[in-house]
GROMACS .gro file of C-alpha atoms in nm:
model
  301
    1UNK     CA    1   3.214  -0.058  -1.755
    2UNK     CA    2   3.110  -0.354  -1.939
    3UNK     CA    3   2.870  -0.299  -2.229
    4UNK     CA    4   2.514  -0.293  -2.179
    5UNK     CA    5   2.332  -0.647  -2.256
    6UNK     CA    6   1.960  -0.612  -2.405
    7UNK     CA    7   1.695  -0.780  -2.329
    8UNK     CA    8   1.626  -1.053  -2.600
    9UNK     CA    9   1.300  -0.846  -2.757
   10UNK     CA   10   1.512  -0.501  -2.793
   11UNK     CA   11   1.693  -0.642  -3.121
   12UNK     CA   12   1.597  -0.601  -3.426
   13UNK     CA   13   1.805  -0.721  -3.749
   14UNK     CA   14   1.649  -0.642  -4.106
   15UNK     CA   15   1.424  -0.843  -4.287
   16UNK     CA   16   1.623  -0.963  -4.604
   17UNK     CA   17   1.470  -0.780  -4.839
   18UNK     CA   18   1.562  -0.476  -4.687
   19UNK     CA   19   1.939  -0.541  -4.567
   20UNK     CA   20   2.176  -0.332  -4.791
   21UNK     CA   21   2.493  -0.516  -4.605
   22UNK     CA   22   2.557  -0.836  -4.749
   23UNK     CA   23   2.872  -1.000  -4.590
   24UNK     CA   24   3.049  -1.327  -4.789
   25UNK     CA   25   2.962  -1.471  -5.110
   26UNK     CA   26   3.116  -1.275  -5.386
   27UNK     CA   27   3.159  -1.564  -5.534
   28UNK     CA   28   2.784  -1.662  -5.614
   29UNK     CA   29   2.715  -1.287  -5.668
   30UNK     CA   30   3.005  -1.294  -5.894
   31UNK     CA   31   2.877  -1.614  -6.112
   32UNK     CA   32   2.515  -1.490  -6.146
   33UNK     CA   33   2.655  -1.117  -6.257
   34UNK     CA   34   2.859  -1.294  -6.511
   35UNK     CA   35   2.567  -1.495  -6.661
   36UNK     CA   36   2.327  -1.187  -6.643
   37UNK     CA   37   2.591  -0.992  -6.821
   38UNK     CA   38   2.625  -1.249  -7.086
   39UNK     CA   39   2.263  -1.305  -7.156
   40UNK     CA   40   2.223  -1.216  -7.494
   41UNK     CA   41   2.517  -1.455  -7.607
   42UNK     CA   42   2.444  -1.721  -7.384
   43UNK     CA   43   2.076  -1.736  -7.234
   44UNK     CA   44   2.057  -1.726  -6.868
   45UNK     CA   45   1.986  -2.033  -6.671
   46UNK     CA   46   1.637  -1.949  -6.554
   47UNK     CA   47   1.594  -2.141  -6.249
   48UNK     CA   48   1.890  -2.044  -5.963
   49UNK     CA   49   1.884  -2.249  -5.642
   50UNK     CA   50   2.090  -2.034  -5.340
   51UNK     CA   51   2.157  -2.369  -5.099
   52UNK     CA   52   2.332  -2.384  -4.782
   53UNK     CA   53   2.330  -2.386  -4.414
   54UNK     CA   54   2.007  -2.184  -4.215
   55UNK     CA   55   2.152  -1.787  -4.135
   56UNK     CA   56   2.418  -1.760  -4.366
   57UNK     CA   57   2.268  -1.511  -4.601
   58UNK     CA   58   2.104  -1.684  -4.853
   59UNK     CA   59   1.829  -1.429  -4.871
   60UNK     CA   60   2.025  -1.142  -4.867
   61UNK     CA   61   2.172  -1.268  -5.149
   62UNK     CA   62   1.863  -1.369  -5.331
   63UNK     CA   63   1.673  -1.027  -5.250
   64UNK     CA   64   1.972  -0.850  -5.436
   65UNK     CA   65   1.986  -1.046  -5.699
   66UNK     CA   66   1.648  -0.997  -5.768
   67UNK     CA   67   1.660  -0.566  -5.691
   68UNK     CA   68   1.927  -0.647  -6.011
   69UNK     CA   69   1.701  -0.807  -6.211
   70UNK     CA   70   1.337  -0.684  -6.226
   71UNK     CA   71   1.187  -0.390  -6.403
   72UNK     CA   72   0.890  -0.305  -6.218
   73UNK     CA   73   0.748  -0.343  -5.841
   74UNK     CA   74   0.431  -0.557  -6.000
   75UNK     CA   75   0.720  -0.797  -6.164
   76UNK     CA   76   0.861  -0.894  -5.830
   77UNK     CA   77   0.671  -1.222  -5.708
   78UNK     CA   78   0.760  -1.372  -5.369
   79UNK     CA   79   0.624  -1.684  -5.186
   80UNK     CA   80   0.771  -1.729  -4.819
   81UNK     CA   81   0.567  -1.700  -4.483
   82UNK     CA   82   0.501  -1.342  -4.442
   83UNK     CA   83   0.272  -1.418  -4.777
   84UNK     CA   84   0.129  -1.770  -4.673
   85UNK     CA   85  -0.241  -1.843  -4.670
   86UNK     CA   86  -0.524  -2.144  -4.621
   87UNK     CA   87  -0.767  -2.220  -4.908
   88UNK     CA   88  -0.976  -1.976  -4.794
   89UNK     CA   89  -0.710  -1.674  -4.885
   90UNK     CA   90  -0.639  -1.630  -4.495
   91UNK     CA   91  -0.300  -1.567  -4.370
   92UNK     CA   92  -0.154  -1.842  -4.257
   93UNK     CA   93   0.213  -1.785  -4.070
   94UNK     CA   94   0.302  -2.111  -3.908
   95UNK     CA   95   0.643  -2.028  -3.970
   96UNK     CA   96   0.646  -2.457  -4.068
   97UNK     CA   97   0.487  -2.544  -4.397
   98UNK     CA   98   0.395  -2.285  -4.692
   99UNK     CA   99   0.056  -2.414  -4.883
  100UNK     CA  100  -0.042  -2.459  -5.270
  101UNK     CA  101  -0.254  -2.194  -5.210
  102UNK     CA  102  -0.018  -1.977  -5.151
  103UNK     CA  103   0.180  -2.093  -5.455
  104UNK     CA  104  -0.118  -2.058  -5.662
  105UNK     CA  105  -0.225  -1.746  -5.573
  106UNK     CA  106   0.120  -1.590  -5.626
  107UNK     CA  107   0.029  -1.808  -6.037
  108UNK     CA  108  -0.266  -1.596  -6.049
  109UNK     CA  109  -0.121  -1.263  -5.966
  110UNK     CA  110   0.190  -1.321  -6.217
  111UNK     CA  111  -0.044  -1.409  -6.504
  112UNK     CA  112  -0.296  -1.122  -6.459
  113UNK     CA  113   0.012  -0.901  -6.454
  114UNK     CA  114   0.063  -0.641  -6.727
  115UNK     CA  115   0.455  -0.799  -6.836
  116UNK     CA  116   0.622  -0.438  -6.900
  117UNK     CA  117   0.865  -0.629  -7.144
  118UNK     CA  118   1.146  -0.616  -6.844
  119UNK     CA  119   1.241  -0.935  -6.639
  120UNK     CA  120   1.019  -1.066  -6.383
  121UNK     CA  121   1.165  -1.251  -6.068
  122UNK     CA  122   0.976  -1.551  -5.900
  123UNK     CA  123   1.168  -1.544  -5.471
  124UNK     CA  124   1.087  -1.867  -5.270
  125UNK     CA  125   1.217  -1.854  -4.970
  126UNK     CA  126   1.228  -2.129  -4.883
  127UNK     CA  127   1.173  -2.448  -5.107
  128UNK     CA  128   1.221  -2.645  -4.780
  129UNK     CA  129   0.898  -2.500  -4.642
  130UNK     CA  130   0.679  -2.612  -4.969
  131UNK     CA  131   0.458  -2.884  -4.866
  132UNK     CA  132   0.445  -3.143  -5.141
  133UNK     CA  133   0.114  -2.996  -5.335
  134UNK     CA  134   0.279  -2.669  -5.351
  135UNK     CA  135   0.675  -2.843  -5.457
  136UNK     CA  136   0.476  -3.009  -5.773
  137UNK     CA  137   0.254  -2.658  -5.851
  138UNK     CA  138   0.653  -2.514  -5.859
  139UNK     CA  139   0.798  -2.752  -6.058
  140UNK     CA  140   0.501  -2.764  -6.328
  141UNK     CA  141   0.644  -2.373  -6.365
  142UNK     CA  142   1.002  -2.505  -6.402
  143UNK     CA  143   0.920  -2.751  -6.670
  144UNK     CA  144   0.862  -2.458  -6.864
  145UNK     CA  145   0.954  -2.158  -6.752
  146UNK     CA  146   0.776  -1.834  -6.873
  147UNK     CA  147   1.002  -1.635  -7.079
  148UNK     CA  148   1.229  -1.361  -6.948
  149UNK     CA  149   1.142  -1.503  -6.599
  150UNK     CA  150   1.392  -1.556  -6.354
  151UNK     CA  151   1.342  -1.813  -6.045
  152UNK     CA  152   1.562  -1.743  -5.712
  153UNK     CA  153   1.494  -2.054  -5.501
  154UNK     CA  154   1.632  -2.015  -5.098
  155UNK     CA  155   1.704  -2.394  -4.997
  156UNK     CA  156   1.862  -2.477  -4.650
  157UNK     CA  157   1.860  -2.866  -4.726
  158UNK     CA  158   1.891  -2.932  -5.031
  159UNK     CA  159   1.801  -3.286  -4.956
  160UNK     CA  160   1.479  -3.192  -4.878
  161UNK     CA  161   1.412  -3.073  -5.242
  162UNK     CA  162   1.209  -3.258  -5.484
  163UNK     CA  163   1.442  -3.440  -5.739
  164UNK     CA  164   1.280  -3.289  -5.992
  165UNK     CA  165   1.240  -2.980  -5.878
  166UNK     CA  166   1.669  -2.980  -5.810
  167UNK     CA  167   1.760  -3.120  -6.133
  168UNK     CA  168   1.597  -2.833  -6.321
  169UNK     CA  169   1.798  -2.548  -6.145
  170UNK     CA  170   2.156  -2.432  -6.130
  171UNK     CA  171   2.241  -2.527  -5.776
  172UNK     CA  172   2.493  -2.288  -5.626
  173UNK     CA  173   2.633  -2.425  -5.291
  174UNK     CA  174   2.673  -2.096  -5.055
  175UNK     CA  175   2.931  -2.137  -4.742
  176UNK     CA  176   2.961  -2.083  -4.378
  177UNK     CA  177   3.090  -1.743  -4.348
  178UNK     CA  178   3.425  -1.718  -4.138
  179UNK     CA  179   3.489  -1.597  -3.808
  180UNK     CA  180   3.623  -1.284  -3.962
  181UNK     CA  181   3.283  -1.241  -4.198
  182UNK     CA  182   3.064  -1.289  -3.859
  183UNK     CA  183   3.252  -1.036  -3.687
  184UNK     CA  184   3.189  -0.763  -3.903
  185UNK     CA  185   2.818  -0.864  -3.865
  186UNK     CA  186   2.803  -0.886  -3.534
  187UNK     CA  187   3.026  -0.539  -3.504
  188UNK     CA  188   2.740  -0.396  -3.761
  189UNK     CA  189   2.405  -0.519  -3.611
  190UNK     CA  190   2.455  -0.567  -3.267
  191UNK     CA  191   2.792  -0.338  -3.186
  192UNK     CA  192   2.724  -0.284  -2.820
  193UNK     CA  193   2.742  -0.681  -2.742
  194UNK     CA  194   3.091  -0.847  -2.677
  195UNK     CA  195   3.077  -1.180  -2.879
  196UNK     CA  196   3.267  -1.448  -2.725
  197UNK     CA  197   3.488  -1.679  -2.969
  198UNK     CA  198   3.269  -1.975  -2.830
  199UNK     CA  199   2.945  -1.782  -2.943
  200UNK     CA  200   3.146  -1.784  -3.278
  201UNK     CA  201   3.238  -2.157  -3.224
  202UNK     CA  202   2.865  -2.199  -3.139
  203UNK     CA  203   2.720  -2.048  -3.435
  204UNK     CA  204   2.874  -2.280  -3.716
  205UNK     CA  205   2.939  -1.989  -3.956
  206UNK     CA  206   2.594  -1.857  -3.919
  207UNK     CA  207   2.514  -1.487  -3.829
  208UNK     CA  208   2.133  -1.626  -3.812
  209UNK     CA  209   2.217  -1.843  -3.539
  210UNK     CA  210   2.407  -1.572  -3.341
  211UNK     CA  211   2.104  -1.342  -3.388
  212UNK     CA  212   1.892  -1.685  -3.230
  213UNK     CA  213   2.132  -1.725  -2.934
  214UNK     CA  214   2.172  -1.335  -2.832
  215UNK     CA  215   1.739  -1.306  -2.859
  216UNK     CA  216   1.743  -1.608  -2.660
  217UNK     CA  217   1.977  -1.577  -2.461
  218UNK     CA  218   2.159  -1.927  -2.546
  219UNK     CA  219   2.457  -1.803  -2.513
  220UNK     CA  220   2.498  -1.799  -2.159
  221UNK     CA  221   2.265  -2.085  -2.108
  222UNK     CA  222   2.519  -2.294  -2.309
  223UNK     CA  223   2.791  -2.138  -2.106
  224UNK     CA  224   2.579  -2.255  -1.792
  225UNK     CA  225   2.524  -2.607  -1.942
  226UNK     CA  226   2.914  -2.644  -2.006
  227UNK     CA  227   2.978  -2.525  -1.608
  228UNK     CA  228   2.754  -2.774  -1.493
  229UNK     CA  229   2.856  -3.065  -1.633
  230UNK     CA  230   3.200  -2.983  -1.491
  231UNK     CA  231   3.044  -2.921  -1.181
  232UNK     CA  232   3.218  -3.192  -0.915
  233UNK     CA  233   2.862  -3.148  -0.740
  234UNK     CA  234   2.646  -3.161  -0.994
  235UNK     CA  235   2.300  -3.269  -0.934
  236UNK     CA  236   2.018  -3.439  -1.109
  237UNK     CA  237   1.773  -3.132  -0.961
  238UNK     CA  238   2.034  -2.882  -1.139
  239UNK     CA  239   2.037  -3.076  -1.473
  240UNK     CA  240   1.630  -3.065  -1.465
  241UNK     CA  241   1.612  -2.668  -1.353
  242UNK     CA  242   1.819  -2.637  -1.695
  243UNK     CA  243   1.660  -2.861  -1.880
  244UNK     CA  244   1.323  -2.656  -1.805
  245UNK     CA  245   1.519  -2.335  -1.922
  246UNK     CA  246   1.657  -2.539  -2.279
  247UNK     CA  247   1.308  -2.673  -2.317
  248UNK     CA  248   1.028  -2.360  -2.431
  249UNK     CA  249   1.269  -2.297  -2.711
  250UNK     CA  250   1.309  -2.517  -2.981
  251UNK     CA  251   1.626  -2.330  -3.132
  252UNK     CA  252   1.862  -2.426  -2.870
  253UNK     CA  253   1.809  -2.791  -2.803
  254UNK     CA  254   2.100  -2.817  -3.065
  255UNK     CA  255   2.353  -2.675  -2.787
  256UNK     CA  256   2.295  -2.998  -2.675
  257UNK     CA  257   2.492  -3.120  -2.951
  258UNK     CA  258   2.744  -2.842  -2.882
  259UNK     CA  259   2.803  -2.959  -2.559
  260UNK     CA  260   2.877  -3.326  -2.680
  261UNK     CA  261   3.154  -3.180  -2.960
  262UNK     CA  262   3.277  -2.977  -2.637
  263UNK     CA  263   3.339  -3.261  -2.452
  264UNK     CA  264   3.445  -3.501  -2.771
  265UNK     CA  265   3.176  -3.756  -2.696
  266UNK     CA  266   3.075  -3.876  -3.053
  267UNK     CA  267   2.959  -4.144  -2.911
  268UNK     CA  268   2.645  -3.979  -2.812
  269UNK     CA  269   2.577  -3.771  -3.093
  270UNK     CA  270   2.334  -4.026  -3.305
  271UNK     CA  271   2.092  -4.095  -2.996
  272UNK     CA  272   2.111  -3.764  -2.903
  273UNK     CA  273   2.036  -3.626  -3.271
  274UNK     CA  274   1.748  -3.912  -3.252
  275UNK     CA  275   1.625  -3.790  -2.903
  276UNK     CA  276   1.611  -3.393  -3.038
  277UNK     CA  277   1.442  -3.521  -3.322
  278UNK     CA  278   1.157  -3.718  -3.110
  279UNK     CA  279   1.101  -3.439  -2.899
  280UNK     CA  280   0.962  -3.213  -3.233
  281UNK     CA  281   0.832  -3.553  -3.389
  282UNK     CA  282   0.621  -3.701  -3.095
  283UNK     CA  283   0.404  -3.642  -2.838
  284UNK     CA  284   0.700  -3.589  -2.565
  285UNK     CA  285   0.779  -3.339  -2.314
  286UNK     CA  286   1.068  -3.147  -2.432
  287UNK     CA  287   1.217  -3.101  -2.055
  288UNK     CA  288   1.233  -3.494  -1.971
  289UNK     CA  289   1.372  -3.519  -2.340
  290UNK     CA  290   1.702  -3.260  -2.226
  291UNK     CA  291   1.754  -3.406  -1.913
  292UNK     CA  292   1.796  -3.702  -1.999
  293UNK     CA  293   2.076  -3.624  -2.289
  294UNK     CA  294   2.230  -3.413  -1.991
  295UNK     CA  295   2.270  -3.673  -1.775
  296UNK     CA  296   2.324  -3.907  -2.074
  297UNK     CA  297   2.669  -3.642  -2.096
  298UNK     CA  298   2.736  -3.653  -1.748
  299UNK     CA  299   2.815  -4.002  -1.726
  300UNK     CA  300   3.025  -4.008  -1.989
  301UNK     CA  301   3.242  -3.751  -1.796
   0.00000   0.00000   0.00000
């Protein structure tokens, strides 16, 4: 009997802070144990930038790093979107931009703090989400840093980081994980689901992504996208019924891109990277958007 597939709201995979398995990158954990370790002959670089693809565990990481590192609960700050709020003190979970207020009032609670002596750690996760008020409020903290304070900074492109802001931080570069490193995720999170080697292929070395297309469902919508356009009788009223399906969710209009790799059209990929851009960027319906990259890949068939 096959296994049992769940319906895309049944799973649930921990919140970062809270996930005790961390899969790949022993060799970030490795370099940050060594520094800590060596403190007291060589100070610690205060400022630690985790950087690399979206999913990979970069969070993980971060959240154990800091469970290493801090003394107390009250010397544990963190600024992400569960925590974001307007300049009125409201929450504010857009899941897009996180606001100087936010960044200020997260100031204002570590100065009011009673500093136990032990280290405090400063999580941002991410940097990418910092609108530009809140990236300088940051960076006047890196210029100089509060003793025995220790800054874990969650970037997914590291281009998108203030020059400044990079140039005062260690940058460690985290990778992909393997096929091997997402299986044992996949076989510990979501064990009852068979995971194709083209969800693997699909996911880029990202157990986030994974996570995306199983709650989704992109999975087999990809694997419908990839029949159709090898359909002999494929049909422009097909391609738009599809379309309509890739359309209410954001996180799989990249499949698109999939498809193109599939089919070795690189060709298309700069309009069509330009065209998934416009849809999130202007006033455009997502569905007319698709279809037209579909049938864009059709005729290159």
């Amino acid at each position: 009997m096959a296994p049992r597939t769940k319906p895309a709201n049944e799973y649930n995979f921990p919140h970062p802070m809270d996930n005790e398995c961390m899969v790949g990158h022993g060799d970030t954990l490795r370099n940050f144990i060594t520094a800590w370790e060596q403190r007291d002959e060589h100070p610690i670089h205060p400022v630690w930038m985790l950087t690399g693809p979206t999913g990979i565990g970069k969070a993980t990481l971060a959240y154990k790093i800091a469970k290493m590192v801090y003394g107390n609960v009250g010397d544990f700050f963190i600024i992400d979107q569960d925590r974001n709020i307007d300049s009125h003190g409201n929450p504010k979970k857009d899941g897009k931009v996180i606001s100087v207020y936010t960044v200020r009032a997260m100031i204002d609670k570590m100065q009011m703090s009673s500093m136990s002596g032990d280290w405090r750690v400063i999580l941002i996760d991410s940097v990418d989400q910092l609108n530009t008020s809140a990236s300088n409020a940051i960076l006047k903290l890196l210029e100089e840093p509060p003793a025995k304070t220790l800054f874990l900074l969650v970037v997914h492109q590291l281009a998108n980081v203030l020059p400044t802001v990079r140039s005062r931080a260690r940058v460690e570069k985290m990778r992909p994980l393997t096929i091997s490193q997402l299986r044992e995720l996949c076989a510990r999170f979501i064990p009852e689901e068979e995971i194709s080697t083209e969800t693997l292929r699909l996911s880029n070395g990202s157990f986030g992504r994974i996570a995306n297309l199983k709650k989704s469902g992109g999975d087999a919508i990809y694997a419908e996208l990839i029949e159709l356009l090898n359909n002999r009788a494929f049909n422009s009223a097909d391609a738009m019924m599809l379309a309509k399906k890739i359309a209410p969710i954001p996180e799989l209009h990249g499949i698109l891109l999939d498809a193109i790799a599939n089919f070795g059209l690189a060709e298309l990929y700069p309009s069509a990277t330009r065209a998934i851009a416009d849809m999130k960027n202007v006033y455009l319906e997502p569905e007319i958007g698709i279809f037209k990259i579909i049938m864009e890949i059709k005729k290159c068939l």
